[in-house]
Coordinates of N, CA and C in Angstrom, one line a residue:
M41 N -0.4 26.2 -10.0 CA -0.5 26.7 -8.6 C 0.0 28.2 -8.4
A42 N -0.6 29.0 -7.5 CA -0.2 30.4 -7.6 C 1.2 30.4 -6.8
E43 N 1.9 31.5 -7.4 CA 3.3 31.7 -7.0 C 3.4 31.9 -5.3
G44 N 2.3 32.6 -4.8 CA 2.3 32.9 -3.5 C 2.2 31.7 -2.7
R45 N 1.4 30.8 -3.1 CA 1.2 29.4 -2.7 C 2.6 28.7 -2.4
R46 N 3.3 28.7 -3.6 CA 4.5 27.9 -3.7 C 5.5 28.6 -2.6
G47 N 5.6 29.8 -2.4 CA 6.4 30.5 -1.4 C 6.0 30.1 0.1
R48 N 4.7 29.8 0.3 CA 4.2 29.5 1.8 C 4.5 28.0 2.1
R49 N 4.8 27.2 1.1 CA 4.9 25.6 1.6 C 6.2 25.1 1.2
M50 N 6.5 24.1 2.0 CA 7.8 23.3 1.8 C 7.3 22.3 0.7
N51 N 8.0 22.3 -0.6 CA 7.7 21.3 -1.5 C 8.4 19.9 -1.2
L52 N 7.9 18.9 -2.0 CA 8.5 17.7 -1.8 C 10.2 17.5 -2.0
R53 N 10.7 18.4 -3.0 CA 12.1 18.6 -3.1 C 12.7 18.9 -1.7
L54 N 12.1 19.9 -1.0 CA 12.8 20.3 0.2 C 12.6 19.4 1.3
F55 N 11.5 18.6 1.1 CA 11.2 17.6 2.1 C 12.2 16.5 2.2
Y56 N 12.7 16.1 0.8 CA 13.7 15.2 0.7 C 15.2 15.5 1.0
R57 N 15.4 16.9 0.8 CA 16.6 17.3 1.3 C 16.7 17.4 2.6
A58 N 15.6 17.7 3.5 CA 15.6 17.7 4.8 C 15.9 16.1 5.2
S59 N 15.1 15.1 4.5 CA 15.3 13.7 4.7 C 16.9 13.3 4.7
G60 N 17.5 13.8 3.4 CA 18.9 13.5 3.4 C 19.9 14.0 4.3
L61 N 19.5 15.3 4.8 CA 20.4 15.9 5.9 C 20.1 15.2 7.1
A62 N 18.9 14.7 7.4 CA 18.7 14.1 8.6 C 19.5 12.7 8.7
L63 N 19.3 12.0 7.5 CA 20.1 10.6 7.3 C 21.5 10.8 7.6
C64 N 22.2 11.9 7.1 CA 23.6 12.3 7.3 C 24.0 12.5 8.8
L65 N 23.1 13.3 9.4 CA 23.3 13.4 10.8 C 23.1 12.2 11.6
G66 N 22.1 11.4 11.2 CA 21.7 10.1 12.1 C 22.9 9.0 11.7
A67 N 23.8 9.2 10.7 CA 24.9 8.3 10.3 C 24.2 6.9 9.9
C68 N 23.3 6.5 10.4 CA 22.7 5.2 10.1 C 21.1 5.0 10.4
G69 N 20.8 4.0 10.1 CA 19.2 3.9 10.3 C 18.4 4.0 9.0
C70 N 17.1 3.9 9.0 CA 16.4 3.8 7.8 C 15.1 4.8 7.9
I71 N 14.8 5.4 6.7 CA 13.5 6.3 6.7 C 12.9 5.8 5.6
S72 N 11.3 5.9 5.6 CA 10.7 5.5 4.6 C 9.6 6.5 4.4
M73 N 9.0 6.8 3.2 CA 8.0 7.7 3.1 C 6.9 6.9 2.3
S74 N 5.6 7.0 2.8 CA 4.6 6.2 2.2 C 3.5 7.3 2.0
I75 N 2.9 7.2 0.8 CA 1.6 8.0 0.5 C 0.6 7.0 0.2
E76 N -0.6 7.4 0.7 CA -1.9 6.6 0.3 C -2.9 7.4 -0.1
T77 N -3.4 7.2 -1.4 CA -4.3 8.0 -2.0 C -5.7 7.3 -2.4
R78 N -6.7 7.9 -1.9 CA -8.0 7.1 -2.3 C -8.7 8.2 -3.0
V79 N -9.2 7.9 -4.3 CA -10.0 8.8 -5.1 C -11.5 8.5 -5.0
E80 N -12.3 9.4 -4.9 CA -13.7 9.1 -4.8 C -14.4 9.5 -6.0
R81 N -15.7 9.1 -6.2 CA -16.3 9.2 -7.7 C -16.4 10.5 -8.1
G82 N -16.6 11.5 -7.2 CA -16.7 12.9 -7.6 C -15.3 13.5 -8.0
G83 N -14.2 12.7 -7.9 CA -12.9 13.4 -8.2 C -12.3 13.9 -6.9
G84 N -12.9 13.9 -5.8 CA -12.1 14.3 -4.6 C -11.5 13.2 -4.0
G85 N -11.0 13.3 -2.8 CA -10.6 12.2 -2.1 C -9.7 12.4 -0.9
T86 N -9.1 11.5 -0.4 CA -8.1 11.7 0.8 C -6.6 11.2 0.4
R87 N -5.7 11.8 1.1 CA -4.3 11.3 0.9 C -3.5 11.4 2.1
S88 N -3.1 10.2 2.5 CA -2.2 10.3 3.8 C -0.8 10.2 3.5
Y89 N 0.0 10.8 4.2 CA 1.3 11.1 4.1 C 2.1 10.4 5.4
Q90 N 2.9 9.5 5.3 CA 3.5 8.9 6.5 C 5.1 8.8 6.4
V91 N 5.8 9.1 7.4 CA 7.2 8.9 7.5 C 7.5 8.0 8.4
E92 N 8.2 6.9 8.3 CA 8.6 6.1 9.4 C 10.1 5.9 9.5
M93 N 10.6 6.0 10.7 CA 12.0 6.2 11.0 C 12.5 5.2 12.0
D94 N 13.6 4.5 11.5 CA 14.3 3.6 12.4 C 15.0 4.3 13.4
P95 N 15.5 3.6 14.5 CA 16.6 4.1 15.5 C 17.9 3.8 14.8
P96 N 18.8 4.7 15.2 CA 18.9 5.8 16.1 C 18.4 6.9 15.2
F97 N 18.1 6.8 14.1 CA 17.7 8.0 13.1 C 16.6 8.7 13.8
A98 N 15.6 8.2 14.6 CA 14.6 8.8 15.0 C 14.9 9.6 16.1
G99 N 16.1 9.3 16.8 CA 16.5 10.2 18.0 C 15.7 9.5 19.3
K100 N 16.0 10.2 20.3 CA 15.4 10.0 21.7 C 14.0 10.2 21.6
D101 N 13.1 9.4 22.0 CA 11.7 9.7 22.1 C 11.2 9.9 20.8
G102 N 11.8 9.5 19.8 CA 11.4 9.9 18.4 C 11.4 11.5 18.0
G103 N 12.1 12.2 18.7 CA 12.1 13.6 18.5 C 13.5 14.1 17.9
G104 N 14.3 13.3 17.3 CA 15.5 13.5 16.8 C 15.5 14.1 15.4
P105 N 16.5 14.1 14.5 CA 16.5 14.7 13.2 C 15.5 14.1 12.4
G106 N 14.9 12.9 12.6 CA 14.1 12.2 11.9 C 12.7 12.6 12.1
A107 N 12.4 13.5 12.9 CA 11.1 13.8 13.4 C 10.6 14.9 12.4
L108 N 10.6 14.6 11.1 CA 10.2 15.5 10.1 C 8.7 15.9 10.3
K109 N 8.3 17.2 9.9 CA 7.0 17.7 10.0 C 6.4 17.6 8.7
I110 N 5.4 16.6 8.6 CA 4.6 16.6 7.3 C 3.9 17.6 7.2
S111 N 3.5 18.4 8.0 CA 2.6 19.6 8.0 C 3.3 20.7 7.2
D112 N 4.6 20.6 7.1 CA 5.5 21.6 6.6 C 5.4 21.5 4.9
L113 N 4.6 20.5 4.3 CA 4.2 20.4 3.0 C 3.4 21.6 2.7
G114 N 2.6 22.3 3.6 CA 1.8 23.5 3.4 C 0.6 23.2 2.8
L115 N 0.0 21.9 2.8 CA -1.3 21.6 2.3 C -2.5 22.3 2.9
D116 N -2.2 22.8 4.2 CA -3.2 23.4 4.8 C -3.7 24.8 4.1
D117 N -2.7 25.3 3.5 CA -2.8 26.7 2.9 C -3.6 26.6 1.6
I118 N -3.9 25.5 1.0 CA -4.6 25.2 -0.3 C -6.1 25.3 0.0
Q119 N -6.9 26.2 -0.7 CA -8.3 26.1 -0.5 C -8.9 25.0 -1.1
G120 N -9.7 24.3 -0.4 CA -10.4 23.0 -0.8 C -9.6 21.8 -0.3
I121 N -8.8 21.9 0.7 CA -8.0 21.0 1.2 C -7.9 21.0 2.8
S122 N -8.4 20.0 3.4 CA -8.7 20.2 5.1 C -7.9 19.0 5.5
K123 N -7.2 19.2 6.7 CA -6.6 18.2 7.5 C -7.7 17.3 8.2
V124 N -7.6 16.0 8.0 CA -8.5 15.0 8.6 C -8.0 14.7 10.0
D125 N -6.6 14.1 9.9 CA -6.1 13.6 11.0 C -4.4 13.6 10.9
S126 N -4.1 13.7 12.2 CA -2.5 13.7 12.3 C -1.9 13.1 13.6
S127 N -0.9 12.4 13.5 CA -0.5 11.6 14.6 C 1.1 11.4 14.5
H128 N 1.7 11.2 15.6 CA 3.4 10.8 15.8 C 3.3 9.9 16.9
S129 N 4.0 8.7 16.5 CA 4.0 7.8 17.8 C 5.4 7.2 17.6
V130 N 5.9 6.6 18.8 CA 7.3 6.0 19.0 C 7.0 4.6 19.1
R131 N 7.6 3.8 18.5 CA 7.6 2.5 18.4 C 8.4 2.0 19.7
E132 N 8.3 0.7 20.0 CA 9.0 0.1 21.2 C 10.5 0.0 21.0
D133 N 11.0 -0.2 19.7 CA 12.2 -0.3 19.3 C 13.0 1.1 19.3
G134 N 12.3 2.1 19.6 CA 12.8 3.4 19.4 C 12.7 4.2 18.1
G135 N 12.0 3.6 17.2 CA 11.8 4.1 16.0 C 10.5 5.2 16.0
A136 N 10.2 5.8 15.0 CA 8.9 6.9 15.1 C 8.3 6.8 13.8
V137 N 6.8 7.0 14.1 CA 6.0 6.9 12.8 C 5.2 8.3 12.9
S138 N 5.2 9.1 11.8 CA 4.5 10.3 11.8 C 3.4 10.1 10.6
R139 N 2.2 10.6 10.7 CA 1.2 10.3 9.7 C 0.3 11.5 9.9
T140 N -0.2 12.1 8.6 CA -1.1 12.9 8.5 C -2.1 12.8 7.2
T141 N -3.3 13.0 7.4 CA -4.3 12.7 6.3 C -5.1 13.9 6.2
F142 N -5.1 14.3 4.9 CA -5.9 15.3 4.2 C -7.0 14.9 3.2
R143 N -8.1 15.7 3.2 CA -9.0 15.6 2.4 C -9.1 16.7 1.4
A144 N -9.2 16.6 0.1 CA -9.4 17.5 -1.1 C -10.8 17.3 -1.8
D145 N -11.3 18.5 -2.2 CA -12.5 18.4 -3.2 C -12.2 18.0 -4.4
D146 N -10.9 18.1 -4.7 CA -10.3 17.7 -6.1 C -8.9 17.0 -5.9
I147 N -8.8 15.9 -6.1 CA -7.6 15.2 -5.9 C -6.4 15.9 -6.5
R148 N -6.5 16.4 -7.6 CA -5.7 17.3 -8.3 C -4.8 18.3 -7.5
K149 N -5.7 18.6 -6.6 CA -5.1 19.8 -5.8 C -3.9 19.5 -4.8
F150 N -3.7 18.2 -4.8 CA -2.6 17.7 -4.0 C -1.2 17.9 -4.8
S151 N -1.4 18.2 -5.9 CA -0.1 18.5 -6.8 C 0.7 19.5 -6.3
Q152 N 2.1 19.4 -6.2 CA 3.0 20.3 -5.8 C 4.1 20.5 -6.9
D153 N 5.1 21.3 -6.7 CA 6.1 21.6 -7.6 C 6.8 20.4 -8.1
D154 N 7.0 19.6 -7.4 CA 7.7 18.3 -7.8 C 6.7 17.0 -7.8
D155 N 5.5 17.1 -7.8 CA 4.5 16.3 -7.8 C 3.5 16.5 -8.5
T156 N 3.2 16.2 -9.8 CA 2.0 16.5 -10.6 C 0.8 15.3 -10.6
I157 N -0.3 15.6 -10.4 CA -1.6 14.7 -10.4 C -2.4 15.1 -11.4
S158 N -2.8 14.2 -12.1 CA -3.9 14.5 -13.2 C -4.9 13.4 -13.0
L159 N -6.3 13.8 -13.1 CA -7.4 12.7 -13.1 C -8.3 13.1 -14.2
D160 N -8.5 12.1 -15.0 CA -9.5 12.2 -16.1 C -10.8 11.3 -15.8
V161 N -12.0 11.8 -15.9 CA -13.2 11.0 -15.7 C -14.0 11.1 -16.9
S162 N -14.2 10.0 -17.4 CA -15.1 9.8 -18.8 C -16.2 8.9 -18.5
R163 N -17.5 9.2 -19.2 CA -18.5 8.3 -18.7 C -19.0 8.0 -20.4
K164 N -19.3 6.5 -20.6 CA -19.6 5.9 -21.7 C -20.5 4.8 -21.4
G165 N -21.8 4.8 -21.7 CA -22.7 3.8 -21.6 C -23.0 3.4 -20.2
L166 N -22.6 2.1 -19.9 CA -23.0 1.8 -18.4 C -21.7 2.1 -17.6
W167 N -20.6 2.4 -18.2 CA -19.3 2.7 -17.3 C -18.8 4.0 -17.2
V168 N -18.2 4.2 -15.9 CA -17.5 5.5 -15.8 C -15.9 5.1 -15.8
R169 N -15.1 5.8 -16.5 CA -13.7 5.4 -16.3 C -12.9 6.5 -15.8
Y170 N -12.0 6.1 -14.8 CA -11.1 7.0 -14.1 C -9.8 6.7 -14.6
R171 N -8.9 7.8 -15.1 CA -7.6 7.7 -15.4 C -6.7 8.5 -14.5
F172 N -5.9 8.0 -13.8 CA -5.0 8.5 -12.8 C -3.6 8.6 -13.3
R173 N -3.0 9.8 -13.1 CA -1.6 9.9 -13.5 C -0.8 10.7 -12.5
E174 N 0.3 10.3 -12.0 CA 1.1 11.0 -11.1 C 2.6 11.1 -11.4
S175 N 3.3 12.2 -11.7 CA 4.7 12.3 -11.9 C 5.3 12.7 -10.7
Y176 N 6.2 12.0 -10.2 CA 6.8 12.2 -8.9 C 8.2 12.2 -8.8
K177 N 8.9 13.4 -8.6 CA 10.3 13.5 -8.4 C 10.9 12.9 -7.0
L178 N 11.6 11.8 -7.1 CA 11.9 11.0 -5.9 C 13.1 11.7 -4.9
G179 N 13.6 12.9 -5.4 CA 14.6 13.4 -4.4 C 15.9 13.5 -5.0
I180 N 16.7 14.0 -4.1 CA 18.2 14.2 -4.6 C 18.9 12.8 -4.3
G181 N 19.9 12.8 -5.3 CA 20.9 11.6 -5.3 C 20.4 10.5 -6.0
R182 N 19.2 10.9 -6.9 CA 18.6 9.6 -7.5 C 19.6 9.1 -8.8
N183 N 20.3 10.0 -9.2 CA 21.2 9.6 -10.3 C 22.8 9.4 -9.8
D184 N 23.0 9.2 -8.5 CA 24.2 9.2 -8.1 C 24.1 7.7 -7.4
S185 N 24.9 6.8 -7.9 CA 25.1 5.3 -7.6 C 25.6 5.3 -6.2
A186 N 26.5 6.1 -5.9 CA 27.0 6.0 -4.5 C 25.9 6.2 -3.3
A187 N 25.1 7.5 -3.7 CA 23.9 7.8 -2.9 C 23.0 6.7 -2.8
A188 N 22.8 6.0 -4.0 CA 21.7 5.1 -4.1 C 21.9 4.0 -3.3
A189 N 23.3 3.5 -3.4 CA 23.8 2.4 -2.5 C 23.8 2.6 -1.0
L190 N 24.0 4.0 -0.7 CA 23.9 4.3 0.7 C 22.6 4.3 1.4
F191 N 21.8 4.7 0.5 CA 20.3 4.8 1.0 C 19.5 4.0 0.4
S192 N 20.0 2.7 0.1 CA 19.2 1.6 -0.5 C 18.0 1.1 0.2
K193 N 18.1 1.2 1.7 CA 17.0 0.6 2.4 C 15.9 1.7 2.5
N194 N 16.2 2.9 2.2 CA 15.1 3.8 2.4 C 14.1 3.8 1.2
R195 N 12.7 3.7 1.5 CA 11.8 3.4 0.6 C 10.7 4.4 0.4
F196 N 10.3 4.5 -0.8 CA 9.2 5.2 -1.2 C 8.0 4.2 -1.7
R197 N 6.8 4.4 -0.8 CA 5.7 3.6 -1.3 C 4.6 4.5 -1.6
H198 N 3.6 4.1 -2.6 CA 2.6 4.7 -2.8 C 1.3 3.7 -3.2
R199 N 0.4 3.9 -2.4 CA -0.8 2.9 -2.5 C -2.0 3.7 -3.0
L200 N -2.6 3.3 -4.1 CA -3.7 4.0 -4.8 C -4.9 3.2 -4.9
R201 N -6.1 3.8 -4.5 CA -7.4 3.2 -4.8 C -8.3 4.3 -5.6
L202 N -8.8 3.6 -6.8 CA -9.9 4.2 -7.5 C -11.1 3.7 -7.4
P203 N -12.0 4.4 -7.9 CA -13.6 3.9 -7.7 C -13.6 2.7 -8.7
G204 N -14.4 1.7 -8.4 CA -14.5 0.4 -9.2 C -13.3 -0.4 -9.2
R205 N -13.0 -1.0 -10.2 CA -12.1 -1.9 -10.3 C -10.9 -1.4 -11.2
I206 N -9.5 -1.5 -10.8 CA -8.5 -1.1 -11.5 C -8.1 -2.1 -12.5
V207 N -8.3 -1.8 -13.9 CA -8.3 -2.7 -15.1 C -6.8 -2.4 -15.7
E208 N -6.1 -1.4 -15.6 CA -4.6 -1.2 -16.2 C -3.9 -0.3 -15.1
S209 N -2.5 -0.7 -15.1 CA -1.7 0.2 -14.3 C -0.2 -0.2 -14.5
N210 N 0.6 0.7 -14.2 CA 1.9 0.3 -14.4 C 2.7 0.2 -13.1
C211 N 1.9 -0.2 -12.1 CA 2.1 -0.5 -10.5 C 3.2 -1.6 -10.4
D212 N 3.7 -1.8 -9.2 CA 4.6 -2.9 -9.0 C 3.9 -4.1 -8.5
S213 N 2.7 -3.8 -7.9 CA 2.0 -4.9 -7.4 C 0.5 -4.5 -7.1
M214 N -0.5 -5.5 -7.1 CA -1.9 -5.1 -6.6 C -2.1 -6.0 -5.3
A215 N -2.9 -5.2 -4.5 CA -3.3 -5.6 -3.1 C -4.5 -5.3 -2.7
G216 N -5.5 -6.4 -2.8 CA -6.9 -6.0 -2.1 C -7.6 -4.7 -2.9
G217 N -7.2 -4.6 -4.2 CA -7.9 -3.3 -4.9 C -6.9 -2.2 -5.1
W218 N -5.9 -2.2 -4.3 CA -4.9 -1.2 -4.3 C -4.0 -1.4 -5.3
A219 N -3.5 -0.3 -6.1 CA -2.2 -0.4 -6.9 C -1.0 0.1 -6.0
V220 N 0.0 -0.6 -6.1 CA 1.2 -0.2 -5.1 C 2.3 -0.1 -6.0
W221 N 3.1 1.0 -5.5 CA 4.2 1.4 -6.2 C 5.4 1.1 -4.8
N222 N 6.3 0.6 -5.2 CA 7.4 0.4 -4.1 C 8.9 0.4 -4.6
R223 N 9.5 1.7 -4.3 CA 10.8 2.1 -4.8 C 11.9 2.4 -3.8
P224 N 13.1 2.2 -4.2 CA 14.0 3.0 -3.5 C 13.9 4.5 -3.5
M225 N 14.0 5.2 -2.4 CA 13.7 6.6 -2.3 C 14.7 7.6 -3.3
F226 N 15.8 7.0 -3.2 CA 16.6 8.0 -4.0 C 17.5 7.5 -5.3
A227 N 16.8 6.2 -5.7 CA 17.6 5.5 -6.8 C 16.8 5.5 -8.2
E228 N 15.8 6.2 -8.1 CA 14.9 6.2 -9.4 C 15.6 7.2 -10.4
P229 N 15.7 6.6 -11.7 CA 16.3 7.4 -12.6 C 15.5 8.5 -13.3
G230 N 15.2 9.7 -12.8 CA 14.3 10.5 -13.2 C 13.2 10.6 -12.5
R231 N 12.0 10.9 -13.0 CA 10.7 10.9 -12.6 C 10.1 9.5 -12.5
L232 N 9.3 9.3 -11.4 CA 8.4 8.2 -11.3 C 7.2 8.5 -11.6
V233 N 6.8 7.9 -12.8 CA 5.4 8.1 -13.3 C 4.6 7.0 -13.0
M234 N 3.3 7.3 -12.1 CA 2.4 6.3 -11.6 C 1.0 6.4 -12.4
E235 N 0.7 5.4 -13.3 CA -0.6 5.5 -14.0 C -1.4 4.2 -13.6
A236 N -2.9 4.6 -13.6 CA -3.7 3.5 -13.4 C -5.0 4.0 -13.9
E237 N -5.7 3.0 -14.2 CA -7.2 3.3 -14.8 C -8.1 2.3 -14.3
S238 N -9.4 2.8 -13.8 CA -10.3 1.8 -13.3 C -11.6 2.2 -14.0
R239 N -12.5 1.0 -13.9 CA -14.0 1.0 -14.5 C -14.9 0.8 -13.4
A240 N -16.0 1.6 -13.3 CA -17.0 1.8 -12.3 C -18.3 1.8 -13.2
L241 N -19.3 1.0 -12.4 CA -20.5 1.2 -13.0 C -21.2 2.5 -12.9
N242 N -21.7 3.1 -13.9 CA -22.3 4.4 -13.9 C -23.4 4.3 -12.8
P243 N -23.5 5.2 -11.8 CA -24.6 4.9 -10.6 C -26.0 5.3 -11.3
I244 N -26.0 5.9 -12.2 CA -27.3 6.4 -12.8 C -28.2 5.1 -13.3
Y245 N -27.4 4.1 -13.8 CA -28.1 3.0 -14.3 C -28.7 2.0 -13.2
P246 N -28.1 1.8 -12.0 CA -28.7 1.0 -11.0 C -30.0 1.9 -10.6
L247 N -29.8 3.1 -10.5 CA -30.9 3.9 -9.9 C -32.1 3.8 -10.8
L248 N -31.9 3.9 -12.2 CA -32.9 3.7 -13.3 C -33.5 2.3 -13.1
A249 N -32.6 1.4 -12.9 CA -33.2 -0.2 -12.8 C -34.1 -0.4 -11.6
G250 N -33.6 0.4 -10.3 CA -34.4 0.2 -9.0 C -35.8 0.9 -9.3
A251 N -35.7 2.1 -10.0 CA -36.9 2.8 -10.2 C -37.9 1.9 -11.1
A252 N -37.3 1.3 -12.1 CA -38.1 0.5 -12.9 C -38.8 -0.8 -12.3
L253 N -37.9 -1.4 -11.4 CA -38.6 -2.4 -10.7 C -39.4 -2.0 -9.7
L254 N -39.3 -0.8 -9.0 CA -40.4 -0.4 -8.1 C -41.7 0.0 -9.0
A255 N -41.6 0.6 -10.0 CA -42.7 0.7 -10.9 C -43.3 -0.4 -11.3
A256 N -42.7 -1.5 -11.7 CA -43.2 -2.7 -12.1 C -43.9 -3.5 -10.9
A257 N -43.3 -3.3 -9.6 CA -43.9 -3.8 -8.5 C -45.3 -3.2 -8.3
G258 N -45.2 -1.9 -8.4 CA -46.4 -1.0 -8.0 C -47.6 -1.4 -8.9
I259 N -47.3 -1.7 -10.3 CA -48.2 -2.0 -11.3 C -48.8 -3.4 -11.0
L260 N -48.0 -4.3 -10.7 CA -48.4 -5.7 -10.5 C -49.2 -5.7 -9.2
Y261 N -48.8 -4.9 -8.2 CA -49.7 -5.0 -6.9 C -51.0 -4.3 -7.1
G262 N -51.0 -3.3 -8.0 CA -52.3 -2.7 -8.3 C -53.1 -3.5 -8.9
R263 N -52.7 -4.3 -9.9 CA -53.6 -5.3 -10.7 C -53.9 -6.5 -9.8
R264 N -53.3 -6.9 -8.8 CA -53.6 -8.0 -7.8 C -54.7 -7.3 -7.0
T265 N -54.5 -6.2 -6.6 CA -55.6 -5.6 -5.7 C -56.9 -5.4 -6.3
S266 N -56.8 -4.9 -7.5 CA -57.8 -4.8 -8.4 C -58.7 -6.1 -8.9
G267 N -58.0 -7.0 -8.9 CA -58.5 -8.4 -9.2 C -59.2 -9.0 -8.0
S268 N -58.7 -8.8 -6.9 CA -59.2 -9.3 -5.6 C -60.4 -8.6 -5.2
D269 N -60.6 -7.2 -5.5 CA -61.8 -6.4 -5.3 C -63.0 -6.9 -6.2
K270 N -62.6 -7.2 -7.4 CA -63.6 -7.7 -8.4 C -64.2 -9.2 -7.9
R271 N -63.3 -10.1 -7.3 CA -63.9 -11.4 -6.9 C -64.5 -11.2 -5.7
V272 N -64.4 -10.3 -4.8 CA -65.3 -10.2 -3.5 C -66.5 -9.6 -4.0
E273 N -66.7 -8.7 -5.0 CA -68.0 -8.2 -5.5 C -68.9 -9.4 -6.0

């Protein structure tokens, strides 16, 4: 990433510092950070960031110290990334939910100073393999047992969907084709490394098979038509 881009955006470390400050100000309550990543066949995809805050952390009308701006991540400044959707809502219990979705022509462009994403796509025979790896720094206080106990209810969640079927992963669980990591936000000892590999049928082979079937059907139809014409004569 260019140095200028780093200066223009709020990276994930600053995001978590803001989260920790808001937690201290709120004195109680809970915040969770969720990311949902969907990788497409071409290597691009979408990524949604969601912050959910419980009362009284969310403040009155969801606008208190917990109303963190996901847009401050600065992804709008990166060429090849566009915002798809953004919303902020207040729950009936006084909590608040903020969610923003971005699309990128290359999923690796979502990498930031504290969040490194890699994707390797390889083709061999009938199959295309997608190998995803993300090294994610979970924020301040992760090696502090007192902080970990204080913020034990604050969660980080990541859901990942790759093309085809996921065949290997170090995720915590699988749900409906999604690899899911669910960890305490501040208690991870070092970086959280998330890895998954999927296998998808190479789309060129179904196309070739379809073309072959159409050709065979055309030949068969031509022979039947020719035979019918000869019987009529």
